[in-house]
Short mmCIF file of C-alpha atoms and ligand atoms in Angstrom, two decimals:
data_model
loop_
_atom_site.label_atom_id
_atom_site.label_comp_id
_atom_site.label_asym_id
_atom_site.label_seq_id
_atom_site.Cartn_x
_atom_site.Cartn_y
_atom_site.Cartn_z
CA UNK A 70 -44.21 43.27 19.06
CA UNK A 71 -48.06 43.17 19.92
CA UNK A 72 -49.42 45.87 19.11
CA UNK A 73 -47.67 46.20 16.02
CA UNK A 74 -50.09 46.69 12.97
CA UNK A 75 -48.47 44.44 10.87
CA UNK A 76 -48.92 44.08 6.82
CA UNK A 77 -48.54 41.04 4.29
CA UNK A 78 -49.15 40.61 0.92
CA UNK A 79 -50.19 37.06 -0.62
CA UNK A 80 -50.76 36.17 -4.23
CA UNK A 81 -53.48 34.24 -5.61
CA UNK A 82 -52.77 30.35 -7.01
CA UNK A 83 -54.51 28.73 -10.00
CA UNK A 84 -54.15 24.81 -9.47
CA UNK A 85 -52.94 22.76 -12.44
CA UNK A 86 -53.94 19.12 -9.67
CA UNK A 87 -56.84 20.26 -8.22
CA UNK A 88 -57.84 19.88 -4.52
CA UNK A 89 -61.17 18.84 -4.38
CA UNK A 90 -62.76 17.06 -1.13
CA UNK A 91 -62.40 16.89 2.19
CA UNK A 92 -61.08 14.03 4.26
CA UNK A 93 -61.08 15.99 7.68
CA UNK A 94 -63.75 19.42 7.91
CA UNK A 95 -62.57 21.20 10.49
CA UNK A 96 -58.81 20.54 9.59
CA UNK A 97 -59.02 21.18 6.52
CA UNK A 98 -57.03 17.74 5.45
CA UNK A 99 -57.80 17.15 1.57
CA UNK A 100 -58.53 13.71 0.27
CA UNK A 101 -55.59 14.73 -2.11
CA UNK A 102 -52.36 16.47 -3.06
CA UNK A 103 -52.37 19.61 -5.60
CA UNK A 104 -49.78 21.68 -7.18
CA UNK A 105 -50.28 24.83 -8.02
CA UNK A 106 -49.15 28.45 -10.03
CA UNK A 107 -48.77 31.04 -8.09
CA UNK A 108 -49.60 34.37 -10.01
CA UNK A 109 -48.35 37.80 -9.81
CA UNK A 110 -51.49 40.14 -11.35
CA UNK A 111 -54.23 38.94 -8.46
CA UNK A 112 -52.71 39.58 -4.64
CA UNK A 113 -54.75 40.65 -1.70
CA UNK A 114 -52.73 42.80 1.23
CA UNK A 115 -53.83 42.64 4.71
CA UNK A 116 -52.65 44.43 7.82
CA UNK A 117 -53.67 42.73 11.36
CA UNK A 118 -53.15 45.14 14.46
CA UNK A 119 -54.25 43.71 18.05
CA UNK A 120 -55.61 46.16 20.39
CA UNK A 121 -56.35 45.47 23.77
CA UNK A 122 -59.47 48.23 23.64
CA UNK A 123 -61.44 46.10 21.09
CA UNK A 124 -64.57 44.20 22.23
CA UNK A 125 -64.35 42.06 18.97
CA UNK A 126 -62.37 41.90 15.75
CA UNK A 127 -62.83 44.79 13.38
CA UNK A 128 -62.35 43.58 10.13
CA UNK A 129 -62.80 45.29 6.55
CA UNK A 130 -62.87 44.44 2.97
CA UNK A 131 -61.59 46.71 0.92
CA UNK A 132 -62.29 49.75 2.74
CA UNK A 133 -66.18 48.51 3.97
CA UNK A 134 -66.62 47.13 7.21
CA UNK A 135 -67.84 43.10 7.29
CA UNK A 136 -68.84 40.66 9.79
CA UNK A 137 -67.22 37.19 8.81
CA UNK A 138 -67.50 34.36 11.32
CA UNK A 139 -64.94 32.36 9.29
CA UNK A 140 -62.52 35.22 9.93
CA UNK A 141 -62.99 35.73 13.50
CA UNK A 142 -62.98 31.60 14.24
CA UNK A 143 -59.55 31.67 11.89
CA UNK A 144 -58.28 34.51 14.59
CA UNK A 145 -59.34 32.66 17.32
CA UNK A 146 -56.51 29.67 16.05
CA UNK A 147 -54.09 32.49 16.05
CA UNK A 148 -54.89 33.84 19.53
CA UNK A 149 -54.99 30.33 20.55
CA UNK A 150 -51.38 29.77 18.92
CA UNK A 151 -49.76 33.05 20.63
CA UNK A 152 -52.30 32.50 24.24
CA UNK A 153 -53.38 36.07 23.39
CA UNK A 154 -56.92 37.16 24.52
CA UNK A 155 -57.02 40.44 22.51
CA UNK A 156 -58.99 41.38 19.28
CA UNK A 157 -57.25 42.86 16.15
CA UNK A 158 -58.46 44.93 13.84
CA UNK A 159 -57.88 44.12 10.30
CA UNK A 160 -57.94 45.48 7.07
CA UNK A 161 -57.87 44.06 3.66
CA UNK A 162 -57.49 45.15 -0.19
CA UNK A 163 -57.87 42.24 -2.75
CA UNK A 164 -56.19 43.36 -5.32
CA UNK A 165 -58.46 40.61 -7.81
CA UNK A 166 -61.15 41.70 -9.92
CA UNK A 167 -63.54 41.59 -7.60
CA UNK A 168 -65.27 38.10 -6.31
CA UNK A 169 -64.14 37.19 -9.85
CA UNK A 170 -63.75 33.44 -9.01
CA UNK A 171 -59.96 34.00 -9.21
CA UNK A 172 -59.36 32.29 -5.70
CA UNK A 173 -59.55 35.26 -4.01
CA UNK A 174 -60.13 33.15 -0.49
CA UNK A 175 -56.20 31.62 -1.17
CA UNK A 176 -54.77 34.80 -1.32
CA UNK A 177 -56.61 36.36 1.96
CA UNK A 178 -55.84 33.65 4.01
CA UNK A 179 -52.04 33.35 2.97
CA UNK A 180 -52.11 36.97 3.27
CA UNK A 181 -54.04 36.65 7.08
CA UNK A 182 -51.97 34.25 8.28
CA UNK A 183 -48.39 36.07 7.58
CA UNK A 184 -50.27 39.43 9.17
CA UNK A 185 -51.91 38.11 11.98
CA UNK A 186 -49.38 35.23 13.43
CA UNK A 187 -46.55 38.13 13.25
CA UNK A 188 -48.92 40.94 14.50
CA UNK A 189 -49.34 38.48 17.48
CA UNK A 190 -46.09 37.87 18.25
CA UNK A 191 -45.37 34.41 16.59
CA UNK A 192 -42.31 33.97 14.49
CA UNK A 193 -43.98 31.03 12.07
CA UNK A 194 -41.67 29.56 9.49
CA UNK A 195 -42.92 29.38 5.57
CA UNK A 196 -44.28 25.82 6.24
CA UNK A 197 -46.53 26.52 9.84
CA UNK A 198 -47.51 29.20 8.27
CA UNK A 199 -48.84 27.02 5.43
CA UNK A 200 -50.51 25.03 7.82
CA UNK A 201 -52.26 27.79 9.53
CA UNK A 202 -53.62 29.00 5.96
CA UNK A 203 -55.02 25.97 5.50
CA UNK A 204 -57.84 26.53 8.25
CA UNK A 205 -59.16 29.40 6.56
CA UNK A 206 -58.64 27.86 2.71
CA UNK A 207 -57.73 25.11 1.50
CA UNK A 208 -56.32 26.47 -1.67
CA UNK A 209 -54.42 29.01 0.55
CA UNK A 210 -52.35 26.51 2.54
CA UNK A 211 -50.34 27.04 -1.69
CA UNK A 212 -50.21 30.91 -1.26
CA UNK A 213 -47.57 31.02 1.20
CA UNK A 214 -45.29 30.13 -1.90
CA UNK A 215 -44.45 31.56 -5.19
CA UNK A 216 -44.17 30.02 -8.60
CA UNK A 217 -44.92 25.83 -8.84
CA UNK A 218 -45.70 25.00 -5.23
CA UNK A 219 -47.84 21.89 -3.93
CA UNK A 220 -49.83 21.30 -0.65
CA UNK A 221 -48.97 17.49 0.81
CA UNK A 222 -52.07 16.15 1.57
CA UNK A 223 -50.47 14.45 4.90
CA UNK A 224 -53.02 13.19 7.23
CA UNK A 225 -53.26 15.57 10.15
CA UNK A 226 -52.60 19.14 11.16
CA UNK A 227 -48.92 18.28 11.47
CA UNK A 228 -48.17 16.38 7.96
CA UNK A 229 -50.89 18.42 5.78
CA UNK A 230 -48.56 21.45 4.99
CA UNK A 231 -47.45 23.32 1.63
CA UNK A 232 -43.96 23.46 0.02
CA UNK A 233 -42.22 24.96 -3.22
CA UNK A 234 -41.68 23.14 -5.78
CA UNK A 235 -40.03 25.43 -7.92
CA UNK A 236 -39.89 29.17 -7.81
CA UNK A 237 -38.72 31.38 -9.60
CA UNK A 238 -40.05 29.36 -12.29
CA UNK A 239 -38.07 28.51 -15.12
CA UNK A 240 -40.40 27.87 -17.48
CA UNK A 241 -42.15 30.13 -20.10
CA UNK A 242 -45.68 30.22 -18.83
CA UNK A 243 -48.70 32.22 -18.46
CA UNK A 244 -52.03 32.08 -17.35
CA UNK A 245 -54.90 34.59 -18.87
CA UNK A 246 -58.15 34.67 -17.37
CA UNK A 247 -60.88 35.29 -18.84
CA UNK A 248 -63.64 36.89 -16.47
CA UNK A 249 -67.11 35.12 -17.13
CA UNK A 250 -69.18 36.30 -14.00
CA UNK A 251 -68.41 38.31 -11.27
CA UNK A 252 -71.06 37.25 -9.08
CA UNK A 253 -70.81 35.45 -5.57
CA UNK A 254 -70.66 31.33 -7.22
CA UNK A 255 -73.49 30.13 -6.32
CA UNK A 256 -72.44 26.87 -5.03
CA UNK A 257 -69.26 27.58 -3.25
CA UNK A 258 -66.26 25.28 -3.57
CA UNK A 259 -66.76 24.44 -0.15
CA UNK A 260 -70.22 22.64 -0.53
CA UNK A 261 -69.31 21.73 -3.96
CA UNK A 262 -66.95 19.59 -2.99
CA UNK A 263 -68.69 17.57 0.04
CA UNK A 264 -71.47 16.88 -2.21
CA UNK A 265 -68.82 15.49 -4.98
CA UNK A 266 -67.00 13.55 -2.36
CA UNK A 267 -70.15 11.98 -0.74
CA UNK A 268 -72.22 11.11 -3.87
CA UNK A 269 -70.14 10.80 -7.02
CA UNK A 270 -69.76 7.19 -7.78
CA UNK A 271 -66.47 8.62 -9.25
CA UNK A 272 -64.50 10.10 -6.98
CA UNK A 273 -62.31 7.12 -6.15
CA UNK A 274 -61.28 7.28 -9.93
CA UNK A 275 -60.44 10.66 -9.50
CA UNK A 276 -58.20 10.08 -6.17
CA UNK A 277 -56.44 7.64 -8.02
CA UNK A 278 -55.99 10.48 -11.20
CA UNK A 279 -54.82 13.17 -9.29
CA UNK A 280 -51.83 10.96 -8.00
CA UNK A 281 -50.87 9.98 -11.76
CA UNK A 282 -51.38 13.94 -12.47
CA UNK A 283 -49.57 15.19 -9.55
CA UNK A 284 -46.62 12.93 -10.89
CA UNK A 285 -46.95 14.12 -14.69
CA UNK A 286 -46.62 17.53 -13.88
CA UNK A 287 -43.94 17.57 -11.44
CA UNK A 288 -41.88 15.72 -14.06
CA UNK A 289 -43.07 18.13 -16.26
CA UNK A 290 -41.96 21.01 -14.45
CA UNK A 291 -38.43 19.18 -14.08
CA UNK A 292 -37.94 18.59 -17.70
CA UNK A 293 -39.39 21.59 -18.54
CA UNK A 294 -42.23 20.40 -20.59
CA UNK A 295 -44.79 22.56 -21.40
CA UNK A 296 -46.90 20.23 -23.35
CA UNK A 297 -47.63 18.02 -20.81
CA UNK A 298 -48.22 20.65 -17.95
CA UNK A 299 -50.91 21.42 -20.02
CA UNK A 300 -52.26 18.69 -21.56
CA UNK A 301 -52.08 16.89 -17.82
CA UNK A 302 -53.52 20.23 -16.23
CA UNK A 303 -56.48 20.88 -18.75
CA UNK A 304 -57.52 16.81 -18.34
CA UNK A 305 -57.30 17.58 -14.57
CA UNK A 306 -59.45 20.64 -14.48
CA UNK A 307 -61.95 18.82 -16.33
CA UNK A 308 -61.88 15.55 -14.64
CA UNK A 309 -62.49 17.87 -11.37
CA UNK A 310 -65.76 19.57 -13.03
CA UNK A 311 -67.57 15.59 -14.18
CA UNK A 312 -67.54 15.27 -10.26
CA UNK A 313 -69.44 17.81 -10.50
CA UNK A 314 -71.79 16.51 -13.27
CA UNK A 315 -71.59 12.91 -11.90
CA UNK A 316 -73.02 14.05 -8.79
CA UNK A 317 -76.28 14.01 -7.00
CA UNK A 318 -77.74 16.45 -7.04
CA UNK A 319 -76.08 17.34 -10.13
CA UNK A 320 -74.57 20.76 -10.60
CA UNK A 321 -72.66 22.64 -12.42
CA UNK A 322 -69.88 25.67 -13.25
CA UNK A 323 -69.26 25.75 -16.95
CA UNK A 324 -71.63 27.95 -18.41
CA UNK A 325 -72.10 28.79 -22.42
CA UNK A 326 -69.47 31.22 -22.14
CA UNK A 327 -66.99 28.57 -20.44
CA UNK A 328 -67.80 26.65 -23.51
CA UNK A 329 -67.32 29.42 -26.12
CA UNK A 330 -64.22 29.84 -24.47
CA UNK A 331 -63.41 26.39 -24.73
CA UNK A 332 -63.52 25.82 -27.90
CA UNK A 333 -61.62 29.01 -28.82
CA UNK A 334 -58.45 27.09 -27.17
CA UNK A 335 -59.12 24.32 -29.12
CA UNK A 336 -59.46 26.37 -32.93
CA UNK A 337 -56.16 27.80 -31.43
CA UNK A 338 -54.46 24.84 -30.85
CA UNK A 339 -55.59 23.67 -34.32
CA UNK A 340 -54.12 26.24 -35.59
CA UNK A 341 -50.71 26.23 -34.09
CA UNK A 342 -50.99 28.31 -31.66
CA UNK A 343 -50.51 25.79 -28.09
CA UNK A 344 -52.58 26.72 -25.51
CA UNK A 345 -54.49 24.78 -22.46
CA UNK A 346 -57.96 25.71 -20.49
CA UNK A 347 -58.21 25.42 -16.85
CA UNK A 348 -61.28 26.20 -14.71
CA UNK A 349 -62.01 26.04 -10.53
CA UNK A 350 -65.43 26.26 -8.84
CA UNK A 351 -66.73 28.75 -11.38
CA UNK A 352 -67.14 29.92 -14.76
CA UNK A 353 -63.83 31.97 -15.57
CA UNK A 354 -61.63 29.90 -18.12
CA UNK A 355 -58.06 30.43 -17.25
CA UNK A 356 -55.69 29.92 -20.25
CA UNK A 357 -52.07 27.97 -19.76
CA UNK A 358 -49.63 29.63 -22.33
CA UNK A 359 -46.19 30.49 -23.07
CA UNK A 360 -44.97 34.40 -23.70
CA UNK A 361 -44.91 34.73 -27.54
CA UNK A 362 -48.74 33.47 -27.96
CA UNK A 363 -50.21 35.68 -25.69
CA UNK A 364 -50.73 38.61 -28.10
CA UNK A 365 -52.59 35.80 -30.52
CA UNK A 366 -54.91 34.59 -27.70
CA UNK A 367 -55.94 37.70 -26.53
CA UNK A 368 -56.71 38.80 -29.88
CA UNK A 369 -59.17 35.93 -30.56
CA UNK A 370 -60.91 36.42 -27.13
CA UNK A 371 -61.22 40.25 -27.71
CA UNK A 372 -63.25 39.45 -31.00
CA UNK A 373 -65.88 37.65 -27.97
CA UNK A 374 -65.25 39.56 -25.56
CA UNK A 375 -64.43 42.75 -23.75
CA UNK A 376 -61.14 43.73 -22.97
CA UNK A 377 -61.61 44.25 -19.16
CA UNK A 378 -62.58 40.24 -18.79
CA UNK A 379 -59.50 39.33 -20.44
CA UNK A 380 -56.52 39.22 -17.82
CA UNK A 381 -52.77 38.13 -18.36
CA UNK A 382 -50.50 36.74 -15.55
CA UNK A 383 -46.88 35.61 -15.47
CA UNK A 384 -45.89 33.61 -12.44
CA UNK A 385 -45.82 35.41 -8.65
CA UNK A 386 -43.84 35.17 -5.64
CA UNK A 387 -44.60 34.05 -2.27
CA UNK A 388 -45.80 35.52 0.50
CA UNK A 389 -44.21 39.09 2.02
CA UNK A 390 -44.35 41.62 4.80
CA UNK A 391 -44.87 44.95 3.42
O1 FM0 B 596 -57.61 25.44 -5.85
O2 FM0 B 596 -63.31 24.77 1.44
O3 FM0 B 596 -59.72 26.41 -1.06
O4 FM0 B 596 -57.09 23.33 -5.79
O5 FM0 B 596 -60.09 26.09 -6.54
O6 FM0 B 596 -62.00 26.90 1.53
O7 FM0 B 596 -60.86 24.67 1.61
O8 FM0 B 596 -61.86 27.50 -1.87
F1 FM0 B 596 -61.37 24.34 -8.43
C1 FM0 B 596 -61.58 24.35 -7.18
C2 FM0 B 596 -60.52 25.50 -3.93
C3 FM0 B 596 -60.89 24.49 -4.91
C4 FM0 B 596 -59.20 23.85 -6.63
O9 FM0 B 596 -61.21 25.25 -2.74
O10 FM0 B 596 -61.98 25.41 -0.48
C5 FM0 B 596 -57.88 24.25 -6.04
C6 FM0 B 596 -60.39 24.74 -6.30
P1 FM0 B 596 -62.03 25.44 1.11
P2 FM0 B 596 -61.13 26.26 -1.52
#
């Protein structure tokens, strides 16, 4: 009922077919489809409670109070939506190392969008509510689901939506992450990737990629075939970051560390041990890998690096009311 403080918890995704450009802004309609791993160590909880008292939306971030235009035009969609006028206050915990570049914007606005839509009174299935993530995050529109799930890339508010793919997963995979910088990024993903999709002579190659990739792995995840998850997945990730290289201006995420980290994955895989890199809009390396080499890869990163950067993740469910 309204009024109702209302609480859901959303886990954070690490894309194996990256999302990266826009073809519609304010939609939020990507120029392509991703698939995704939904993971159960990095979750952010958020309560939404409208209150007809409230001259504007209270919102804060774990436990201190912000001011977030993105957040109160995202509530304005919901009170929109519902043809509420009132202001909610809303409180969030982000339960990811903190601005650690682990996608922490996919889990608060699957987490948002669950809160707030039922604290005001809508009854949204998985799927609208996947489409109402999108308009705060891209990468969120995924976080409604657990396990393998994709986001169609569809070509307006309507056909632009997220689905499951597969969850729970059957396959034996992990993901560690290795945290390289906790600072803000400085180029956010956002402007990243309209400066990638205006001026990289590449990025109709890449279009054209992702489809082949988004193919790959969902075979993949049918047959069950590790390998070429994350052979496909690694190739992806770093296909993503040359747009970033190929384009003008020129920037970039990998740092030295990214690099170190890099070639650590490959020494393992040279010796045996099968593991693939991934990266987003950042420096963290995440690591694809199955159950019984994750005591050997976090071994050879702790000889680098500390043991609080270092952090291991099994699959995670989709979105829930708490
Ligand atoms: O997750 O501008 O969702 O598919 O993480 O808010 O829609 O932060 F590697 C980059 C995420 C992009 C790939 O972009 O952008 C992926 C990325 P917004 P997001």
């Amino acid at each position: 009922m309204l009024g109702d403080k209302i609480t859901a918890r959303a886990h954070t995704n690490i894309a194996l077919v990256k999302y990266w450009g826009k073809e519609n802004e304010e939609l939020i309609i990507p120029a392509n489809s991703s698939l995704s791993l939904t993971l159960d160590e990095f979750y952010t909880d958020t309560s939404v409670q409208f209150d007809e008292t409230l001259q504007s939306d209270e919102v804060t971030l774990n436990d201190k109070t912000v001011e977030d235009i993105k957040i109160t035009n995202f509530m304005n969609i919901i009170r929109e939506k519902a043809n509420i006028p009132y202001f909610a206050r809303i409180e969030s915990t982000n339960h990811v190392p903190t601005s650690a570049g682990l996608a922490s914007s996919a889990s608060a606005y699957a987490a948002l969008s669950a809160a707030g839509s039922k604290a005001a009174g809508l009854n949204l299935s998985e799927k609208e509510l996947s489409r109402l993530a999108r308009r705060g995050s891209g990468s969120a529109t995924r976080s409604i689901f657990g396990g393998f799930a994709a986001w169609n890339k569809g070509d307006d508010d309507e056909t632009s939506y997220g689905y499951s793919i597969e969850d729970p997963v059957k396959m034996d995979i992990n993901m560690i992450a290795i945290i390289l910088d906790n600072q803000p990024k400085k180029i956010s993903s956002r402007k990243g990737m309209k400066i990638s999709i205006e001026t990289s002579p590449y990025y109709n190659s890449w279009i054209e990629q992702t489809k082949a990739d988004f193919r790959t792995i969902s075979d993949a995840i049918k047959n069950n075939d590790f390998t070429t998850l994350g052979k496909t997945a690694e190739l992806n990730a770093m296909r993503m970051h040359s747009l970033t290289l190929s384009s003008d201006p020129s920037y970039l995420y990998i740092n030295s560390d990214s690099i170190e980290v890099i070639n650590m994955v490959k020494e393992l895989r040279e010796n045996g041990i099968e593991c693939y890199y991934t990266m987003d809009a950042g420096p963290n390396v995440k690591i694809i890998c199955r159950n019984n080499n994750i005591n050997a890869i976090t071994k050879k990163l702790s000889s680098r690096f500390d043991e609080n950067q270092i952090k291991v993740s099994g699959p995670g469910e989709g979105i829930k009311y708490l």
